Short mmCIF file of C-alpha atoms and ligand atoms in Angstrom, two decimals:
data_model
loop_
_atom_site.label_atom_id
_atom_site.label_comp_id
_atom_site.label_asym_id
_atom_site.label_seq_id
_atom_site.Cartn_x
_atom_site.Cartn_y
_atom_site.Cartn_z
CA MET A 156 0.00 0.00 0.00
CA SER A 157 1.20 3.52 -0.79
CA LYS A 158 0.44 6.28 1.67
CA VAL A 159 -0.62 9.80 0.76
CA ALA A 160 -1.22 12.33 3.52
CA ILE A 161 -3.65 15.14 2.71
CA ILE A 162 -3.55 18.16 4.98
CA HIS A 163 -6.00 20.99 4.50
CA CYS A 164 -4.36 24.41 4.60
CA ASP A 165 -6.25 27.54 3.62
CA ASP A 166 -3.47 29.95 2.79
CA TYR A 167 0.25 30.60 3.01
CA GLU A 168 0.30 32.16 6.46
CA TYR A 169 3.55 30.69 7.75
CA ASP A 170 2.38 29.26 11.07
CA LYS A 171 -0.47 27.44 9.33
CA VAL A 172 1.84 26.04 6.67
CA ARG A 173 4.43 24.94 9.24
CA SER A 174 1.85 23.16 11.32
CA ALA A 175 0.38 21.48 8.17
CA VAL A 176 3.86 20.36 7.10
CA ASN A 177 4.72 18.98 10.52
CA ARG A 178 1.42 17.10 10.67
CA GLY A 179 1.86 15.67 7.16
CA LEU A 180 5.40 14.51 7.91
CA GLU A 181 4.37 12.92 11.20
CA LEU A 182 1.60 10.97 9.45
CA LEU A 183 4.28 9.43 7.21
CA GLY A 184 6.45 8.51 10.18
CA GLY A 185 8.36 11.76 10.69
CA VAL A 186 11.40 13.35 9.06
CA ARG A 187 13.59 10.50 10.34
CA GLN A 188 11.96 8.22 7.74
CA PHE A 189 13.45 10.31 4.95
CA ALA A 190 16.89 11.44 6.10
CA ARG A 191 19.50 10.88 8.77
CA PRO A 192 21.29 13.68 10.61
CA GLY A 193 24.35 14.81 8.66
CA GLU A 194 23.11 13.56 5.26
CA ARG A 195 23.38 15.92 2.26
CA ILE A 196 19.88 16.37 0.93
CA LEU A 197 18.74 18.46 -2.05
CA ILE A 198 15.38 20.20 -1.90
CA LYS A 199 13.99 20.42 -5.43
CA PRO A 200 11.14 22.95 -5.68
CA ASN A 201 9.42 23.94 -8.91
CA LEU A 202 11.22 27.10 -10.09
CA LEU A 203 10.00 27.13 -13.66
CA ALA A 204 10.65 30.83 -14.20
CA ALA A 205 11.38 34.11 -12.44
CA ASP A 206 7.88 34.92 -11.21
CA PRO A 207 6.58 36.16 -7.85
CA PRO A 208 4.80 33.69 -5.52
CA GLU A 209 1.32 35.17 -6.10
CA ARG A 210 1.41 34.06 -9.74
CA CYS A 211 1.51 30.43 -8.54
CA VAL A 212 4.16 29.41 -11.07
CA THR A 213 6.63 28.28 -8.42
CA THR A 214 6.54 26.36 -5.14
CA HIS A 215 5.56 28.87 -2.47
CA PRO A 216 8.37 30.07 -0.16
CA ALA A 217 6.30 29.26 2.94
CA VAL A 218 6.13 25.59 1.89
CA PHE A 219 9.85 25.58 1.12
CA GLU A 220 10.65 27.16 4.49
CA ALA A 221 8.45 24.80 6.50
CA VAL A 222 9.81 21.64 4.85
CA ALA A 223 13.41 22.87 5.00
CA GLY A 224 12.94 23.86 8.66
CA ALA A 225 11.78 20.35 9.59
CA PHE A 226 14.82 18.74 7.96
CA LEU A 227 17.30 21.28 9.36
CA GLN A 228 15.96 20.66 12.84
CA HIS A 229 16.76 16.99 12.31
CA GLY A 230 20.40 17.90 11.56
CA VAL A 231 20.28 17.34 7.79
CA GLN A 232 22.57 19.37 5.47
CA LEU A 233 20.42 21.03 2.85
CA SER A 234 20.97 22.54 -0.57
CA TYR A 235 18.26 23.53 -3.04
CA GLY A 236 17.73 24.38 -6.66
CA ASP A 237 16.11 23.76 -10.02
CA SER A 238 16.94 24.41 -13.65
CA PRO A 239 14.32 26.90 -14.88
CA GLY A 240 12.96 26.57 -18.40
CA PHE A 241 14.50 29.92 -19.30
CA GLY A 242 16.91 32.19 -17.42
CA GLY A 243 19.09 31.16 -14.53
CA LEU A 244 18.36 29.63 -11.15
CA ASN A 245 19.45 32.71 -9.21
CA LYS A 246 16.95 34.97 -10.94
CA ALA A 247 14.08 32.52 -10.46
CA ALA A 248 15.05 31.90 -6.83
CA GLN A 249 15.17 35.64 -6.13
CA LYS A 250 11.84 36.46 -7.75
CA SER A 251 10.00 33.49 -6.27
CA GLY A 252 11.11 34.44 -2.75
CA LEU A 253 13.06 31.22 -2.16
CA ALA A 254 16.52 32.82 -2.28
CA MET A 255 15.72 35.06 0.68
CA ILE A 256 14.43 32.15 2.76
CA ALA A 257 17.39 29.96 1.80
CA ALA A 258 19.86 32.71 2.77
CA LYS A 259 18.09 33.20 6.10
CA MET A 260 18.25 29.46 6.84
CA GLY A 261 21.81 28.95 5.58
CA ILE A 262 20.74 26.63 2.75
CA GLU A 263 23.23 26.47 -0.13
CA THR A 264 22.25 26.95 -3.77
CA GLY A 265 23.06 23.77 -5.69
CA ASN A 266 24.95 23.67 -8.98
CA PHE A 267 22.36 23.25 -11.75
CA GLU A 268 24.64 24.53 -14.54
CA VAL A 269 27.02 21.58 -14.76
CA GLY A 270 25.68 18.13 -15.58
CA GLU A 271 26.96 14.63 -14.80
CA ARG A 272 25.92 11.44 -16.55
CA LEU A 273 24.13 8.90 -14.38
CA ILE A 274 23.70 5.36 -15.68
CA PHE A 275 20.27 3.88 -15.08
CA ASN A 276 20.21 0.33 -16.40
CA GLU A 277 16.74 -0.28 -14.95
CA GLY A 278 15.28 2.40 -17.24
CA ILE A 279 12.41 1.24 -19.43
CA GLN A 280 13.45 3.54 -22.26
CA ASN A 281 16.20 5.88 -20.97
CA LYS A 282 19.23 4.04 -19.60
CA SER A 283 21.17 7.16 -18.65
CA PHE A 284 20.63 10.84 -17.96
CA VAL A 285 22.77 13.95 -17.71
CA ILE A 286 21.74 15.32 -14.33
CA ALA A 287 22.54 18.63 -12.67
CA GLN A 288 25.52 18.14 -10.37
CA ALA A 289 23.54 19.24 -7.31
CA ALA A 290 21.04 16.42 -7.84
CA ALA A 291 23.56 13.85 -9.05
CA ARG A 292 25.80 14.28 -5.98
CA ALA A 293 23.13 14.68 -3.32
CA GLN A 294 22.62 11.71 -1.01
CA GLY A 295 18.89 12.20 -1.28
CA ILE A 296 16.26 14.44 -2.85
CA ILE A 297 13.10 15.94 -1.38
CA SER A 298 10.84 17.02 -4.23
CA LEU A 299 8.45 19.98 -3.76
CA PRO A 300 6.18 20.06 -6.81
CA LYS A 301 3.55 22.72 -7.47
CA LEU A 302 0.20 21.51 -8.80
CA LYS A 303 -0.51 23.21 -12.15
CA SER A 304 -2.17 22.59 -15.46
CA HIS A 305 0.34 21.78 -18.18
CA ALA A 306 -0.13 21.98 -21.93
CA LEU A 307 1.87 18.87 -22.71
CA THR A 308 1.45 16.57 -19.72
CA THR A 309 -2.02 17.85 -18.62
CA LEU A 310 -0.81 18.40 -15.04
CA THR A 311 2.60 19.07 -13.60
CA GLY A 312 3.13 17.47 -10.23
CA ALA A 313 5.47 14.96 -8.61
CA ILE A 314 6.64 12.90 -11.61
CA LYS A 315 7.16 15.95 -13.82
CA ASN A 316 9.07 17.89 -11.14
CA GLN A 317 12.30 15.95 -11.72
CA PHE A 318 12.57 17.27 -15.31
CA GLY A 319 14.11 20.38 -13.74
CA CYS A 320 17.09 18.26 -12.64
CA ILE A 321 18.18 18.15 -16.28
CA PRO A 322 20.38 21.17 -16.77
CA GLY A 323 19.45 24.10 -19.02
CA LEU A 324 19.00 23.61 -22.73
CA LEU A 325 19.45 19.84 -22.52
CA LYS A 326 15.76 19.72 -21.63
CA GLY A 327 14.94 20.92 -25.13
CA GLU A 328 16.77 17.92 -26.59
CA TYR A 329 14.39 15.57 -24.80
CA HIS A 330 11.44 17.44 -26.28
CA ALA A 331 13.00 17.29 -29.74
CA LYS A 332 13.90 13.58 -29.58
CA LEU A 333 10.90 12.17 -27.74
CA THR A 334 8.23 13.40 -30.06
CA GLU A 335 5.45 11.08 -28.93
CA MET A 336 3.65 11.71 -25.67
CA LYS A 337 4.20 8.12 -24.58
CA GLN A 338 7.96 8.44 -25.09
CA PHE A 339 8.10 11.71 -23.18
CA ALA A 340 6.05 10.35 -20.30
CA THR A 341 8.19 7.19 -20.17
CA MET A 342 11.29 9.37 -19.96
CA LEU A 343 9.77 11.23 -16.99
CA VAL A 344 9.04 7.91 -15.30
CA ASP A 345 12.62 6.72 -15.92
CA LEU A 346 14.06 10.01 -14.69
CA THR A 347 12.04 9.84 -11.48
CA GLY A 348 13.05 6.19 -11.04
CA CYS A 349 16.68 7.16 -11.56
CA LEU A 350 16.66 10.05 -9.07
CA LYS A 351 14.28 8.38 -6.58
CA PRO A 352 13.31 11.37 -4.45
CA ARG A 353 12.65 10.13 -0.93
CA LEU A 354 9.65 12.35 -0.31
CA TYR A 355 7.25 14.55 -2.27
CA VAL A 356 5.44 17.48 -0.68
CA MET A 357 3.04 18.96 -3.19
CA ASP A 358 2.02 22.60 -2.92
CA ALA A 359 -1.68 22.56 -3.81
CA ILE A 360 -2.75 25.36 -1.48
CA MET A 361 -3.04 27.59 -4.54
CA ALA A 362 -2.78 25.62 -7.80
CA MET A 363 -2.73 26.97 -11.35
CA GLU A 364 -5.42 26.22 -13.94
CA GLY A 365 -5.91 27.23 -17.57
CA ASN A 366 -2.96 28.33 -19.69
CA GLY A 367 -0.39 26.66 -17.40
CA PRO A 368 2.27 25.97 -16.35
CA ARG A 369 3.30 29.66 -16.42
CA ASN A 370 0.43 31.79 -17.59
CA GLY A 371 -2.66 30.21 -16.12
CA LYS A 372 -4.83 31.52 -13.30
CA PRO A 373 -4.31 30.80 -9.59
CA ARG A 374 -6.95 28.39 -8.31
CA LYS A 375 -7.42 27.68 -4.64
CA ILE A 376 -7.46 24.03 -3.62
CA GLY A 377 -6.33 24.46 -0.06
CA ALA A 378 -4.14 21.44 0.65
CA LEU A 379 -0.65 20.07 0.95
CA LEU A 380 -0.04 16.47 -0.12
CA PHE A 381 2.74 14.23 1.20
CA SER A 382 3.97 10.88 -0.09
CA SER A 383 7.05 8.88 -0.94
CA ASP A 384 5.19 7.47 -3.97
CA PRO A 385 5.17 9.87 -6.96
CA VAL A 386 2.45 7.95 -8.80
CA ALA A 387 0.18 7.85 -5.76
CA ILE A 388 0.54 11.55 -5.01
CA ASP A 389 -0.01 12.55 -8.67
CA ALA A 390 -3.03 10.22 -8.91
CA THR A 391 -4.49 11.82 -5.76
CA ALA A 392 -3.86 15.31 -7.15
CA ALA A 393 -5.50 14.30 -10.43
CA ARG A 394 -8.60 13.10 -8.56
CA MET A 395 -8.61 16.35 -6.62
CA VAL A 396 -8.96 18.35 -9.84
CA GLY A 397 -11.55 15.96 -11.26
CA LEU A 398 -9.32 13.91 -13.59
CA LEU A 399 -9.10 10.16 -13.94
CA PRO A 400 -5.49 9.32 -13.05
CA ASP A 401 -5.04 6.90 -15.93
CA SER A 402 -5.93 9.65 -18.40
CA LEU A 403 -2.48 11.06 -17.66
CA GLU A 404 0.16 9.13 -19.52
CA MET A 405 2.94 9.59 -16.93
CA ILE A 406 0.72 8.27 -14.12
CA ARG A 407 -0.47 5.31 -16.17
CA ILE A 408 3.06 4.40 -17.30
CA GLY A 409 4.39 5.02 -13.79
CA GLN A 410 2.06 2.39 -12.38
CA GLN A 411 2.60 0.01 -15.30
CA TYR A 412 6.35 -0.07 -14.71
CA GLY A 413 6.32 -0.14 -10.93
CA LEU A 414 7.23 3.45 -10.07
CA GLY A 415 4.21 3.58 -7.78
CA ARG A 416 0.50 2.89 -7.42
CA MET A 417 -2.48 4.88 -8.67
CA ASP A 418 -5.39 2.52 -7.93
CA LYS A 419 -7.64 3.57 -5.09
CA GLU A 420 -7.43 0.08 -3.58
CA ALA A 421 -3.65 0.40 -3.39
CA LEU A 422 -3.64 3.78 -1.65
CA THR A 423 -4.02 4.61 2.00
CA LEU A 424 -5.14 8.20 2.37
CA LEU A 425 -4.16 9.76 5.69
CA GLY A 426 -4.99 13.06 7.34
CA ASP A 427 -7.89 15.18 6.12
CA ALA A 428 -10.65 14.22 3.72
CA LEU A 429 -10.17 14.34 -0.05
CA ALA A 430 -13.85 14.87 -0.91
CA PRO A 431 -14.18 18.55 0.15
CA LEU A 432 -11.18 19.44 -2.02
CA VAL A 433 -12.44 17.91 -5.25
CA ILE A 434 -13.27 20.42 -7.98
CA THR A 435 -14.95 19.43 -11.19
CA ASP A 436 -14.49 22.59 -13.22
CA PHE A 437 -10.71 22.79 -13.13
CA GLN A 438 -9.56 24.33 -16.40
CA LEU A 439 -6.89 22.51 -18.38
CA ALA A 440 -4.55 24.04 -20.93
CA HIS A 441 -6.59 22.27 -23.64
CA ALA A 442 -3.80 20.36 -25.33
CA ARG A 443 -5.10 16.87 -24.84
CA THR A 444 -5.52 15.70 -28.39
CA MET A 445 -2.97 13.20 -29.71
CA ALA A 446 -0.24 15.78 -29.24
CA ARG A 447 2.60 14.04 -31.05
CA LEU A 448 1.07 12.87 -34.34
CA THR A 449 3.89 12.75 -36.84
CA ASN A 450 1.97 13.20 -40.08
CA ASN A 451 2.00 16.96 -40.67
CA ARG A 452 -1.29 17.16 -42.48
CA VAL A 453 -3.22 15.15 -39.91
CA ARG A 454 -1.45 16.88 -37.04
CA ASN A 455 -2.19 20.33 -38.39
CA ALA A 456 -5.83 19.42 -38.87
CA ILE A 457 -6.39 17.93 -35.42
CA VAL A 458 -3.82 18.77 -32.77
CA GLU A 459 -3.86 21.93 -30.66
CA ARG A 460 -1.41 24.46 -31.97
CA PRO A 461 0.29 27.42 -30.37
CA GLU A 462 -0.77 30.87 -31.53
CA ILE A 463 0.51 34.30 -30.55
CA GLN A 464 -1.90 36.97 -29.40
CA GLU A 465 -0.28 39.96 -31.08
CA GLU A 466 -1.55 42.54 -28.60
CA LYS A 467 0.12 40.76 -25.69
CA CYS A 468 3.44 40.00 -27.39
CA ILE A 469 6.34 42.21 -26.29
CA ARG A 470 8.71 40.81 -28.97
CA CYS A 471 11.17 39.40 -26.43
CA GLY A 472 12.03 36.36 -28.56
CA ILE A 473 12.06 33.87 -25.67
CA CYS A 474 9.66 31.61 -27.59
CA ILE A 475 12.20 31.41 -30.43
CA GLN A 476 15.11 30.73 -28.09
CA VAL A 477 13.37 27.87 -26.30
CA CYS A 478 11.90 26.16 -29.38
CA PRO A 479 13.72 22.79 -29.56
CA ALA A 480 12.67 21.96 -33.15
CA ALA A 481 15.49 21.96 -35.69
CA PRO A 482 15.13 24.03 -37.76
CA LYS A 483 13.09 26.16 -35.38
CA ALA A 484 9.33 26.13 -35.83
CA ILE A 485 8.96 29.75 -34.74
CA GLN A 486 10.96 32.68 -35.99
CA TRP A 487 11.03 36.40 -36.65
CA THR A 488 9.39 37.58 -39.84
CA ASP A 489 12.38 39.61 -41.07
CA GLU A 490 14.79 42.36 -40.01
CA ASP A 491 13.51 45.91 -40.04
CA GLU A 492 15.48 48.99 -40.93
CA ASP A 493 16.78 49.44 -37.39
CA GLY A 494 18.04 45.91 -37.38
CA LYS A 495 15.41 44.85 -34.84
CA PRO A 496 14.02 41.39 -35.37
CA GLY A 497 10.55 41.00 -36.67
CA GLY A 498 10.07 44.48 -38.06
CA GLY A 499 7.86 45.16 -35.03
CA LYS A 500 5.80 42.05 -35.71
CA PRO A 501 5.54 39.05 -33.38
CA PRO A 502 7.29 35.83 -34.39
CA TYR A 503 5.42 33.48 -36.72
CA TYR A 504 5.00 29.70 -36.71
CA ASP A 505 5.84 27.06 -39.28
CA TYR A 506 3.35 24.41 -38.16
CA ASP A 507 4.87 21.74 -40.37
CA ARG A 508 8.02 21.91 -38.26
CA CYS A 509 6.25 22.31 -34.94
CA ILE A 510 6.41 19.14 -32.78
CA ARG A 511 3.77 20.48 -30.33
CA CYS A 512 6.04 20.44 -27.30
CA TYR A 513 4.46 23.75 -26.17
CA CYS A 514 7.73 25.10 -24.73
CA CYS A 515 6.88 28.47 -26.36
CA GLN A 516 3.52 28.51 -24.57
CA GLU A 517 5.12 27.34 -21.34
CA LEU A 518 7.78 30.02 -21.16
CA CYS A 519 6.29 33.12 -22.79
CA PRO A 520 6.58 35.71 -20.01
CA GLU A 521 3.45 37.59 -21.11
CA GLY A 522 1.01 34.73 -21.61
CA ALA A 523 0.83 35.77 -25.27
CA VAL A 524 0.93 32.19 -26.55
CA ILE A 525 -2.35 30.33 -26.38
CA LEU A 526 -3.34 26.92 -27.72
CA ARG A 527 -6.05 26.64 -30.29
CA THR A 528 -7.74 23.41 -31.31
CA PRO A 529 -8.44 23.15 -35.05
CA PHE A 530 -12.04 22.50 -36.04
CA LEU A 531 -11.47 18.79 -36.78
CA GLY A 532 -9.65 18.43 -33.47
CA GLN A 533 -12.67 19.83 -31.64
CA ALA A 534 -14.86 17.22 -33.32
CA PHE A 535 -12.33 14.51 -32.44
CA ASN A 536 -12.26 15.63 -28.78
CA ARG A 537 -16.04 15.37 -28.61
CA LEU A 538 -15.79 11.70 -29.65
CA LYS A 539 -13.23 10.83 -26.99
CA PRO A 540 -14.28 9.44 -23.63
CA PRO A 541 -14.44 12.24 -21.07
CA VAL A 542 -11.34 12.86 -18.99
CA ILE A 543 -13.22 14.65 -16.23
S1 LIG B 722 5.10 35.40 -27.96
FE1 LIG B 722 5.78 35.68 -25.87
S2 LIG B 722 7.82 34.80 -25.81
FE2 LIG B 722 7.31 35.14 -27.97
S3 LIG B 722 8.15 37.14 -28.47
FE3 LIG B 722 6.01 37.45 -27.87
S4 LIG B 722 6.07 37.87 -25.68
FE4 LIG B 722 8.07 37.01 -26.22
S1 LIG B 723 6.90 26.29 -32.02
FE1 LIG B 723 6.43 26.01 -29.83
S2 LIG B 723 5.26 24.10 -29.74
FE2 LIG B 723 6.21 24.18 -31.76
S3 LIG B 723 8.12 23.05 -31.53
FE3 LIG B 723 8.62 25.19 -31.16
S4 LIG B 723 8.41 25.48 -28.96
FE4 LIG B 723 7.42 23.54 -29.46
#
């Protein structure tokens, strides 16, 4: 049986969060179950981008502080970090409020620039990974995912959180090479199996719905989840937002290959009740059609595609920089007389090259990239069994 502790917590007032964290940890047997005094443990929050806590893009600093505090009290040596989708760790840590807390508590910033290859012979598909040094050399990892909608994987939670242990632009290579959803989800399962975080504490006090994982809307759920089983905690989070766990490829594959358990019969829920937290109108990012169809014509007719809302675009070019397709599927129109890219126009897409990884949608700082389902895709979605 896998255990998931659910602790209701209304907001990020620190005393409430600390008491929720302490209660959740105690229900799983206490901090001593996850680390010994003197061990070097990495805390891996979600630091997708340099955004303030109220935007709900990143793990909230109060959750980080409460979890870190519990482990420090136990005599554990902590470091922390993540490899943001764009821009460096320091900037994201500053803006999200984590850097200040870490400095106050004497927690070191881990090295997420340099990678080291880890061999993982047990991998179903990926037998090795280049992992950020901080994660590769830590004796253990505590993963602090944020619950958000995600254009590619539907939700981002515990299994997806380890993708940030792959340094910098290497992440784009995985998007470019693993062009089918099943392959990408299998890679996430292998990566999580390779890194084996000892504990997951999911920040679902304020989740994100809609155009996630960066530009959606905050949505209150009011809970923290705790588990050492990434499949169980993601399955519980999926149920909380009204989704069938096996409709998410990474959860289904995770159970299939033994990463954890998603079936209700295999889970012991501890702490507070799940039922009052369940919401049935949680908005997804809409990209749920067969995202990785390889035939261009069929794909363009059916699969959600990214589009730029011109009035929101500030012409920063981040979408072009992060596009992993080769050649790039998004580019400036031309050079204007001042040598500025795009001649004042937003970038444009070449949908035949676009692999629908949605990195441009994920990392646009202005929320200017939305996903639109072509007419045939809408008809196709109506034929599919409901996810919610
Ligand atoms: S779409 Fe977004 S990321 Fe791309 S140039 Fe415009 S604002 Fe920047
Ligand atoms: S254009 Fe956007 S969705 Fe298409 S491949 Fe590039 S980053 Fe991915």
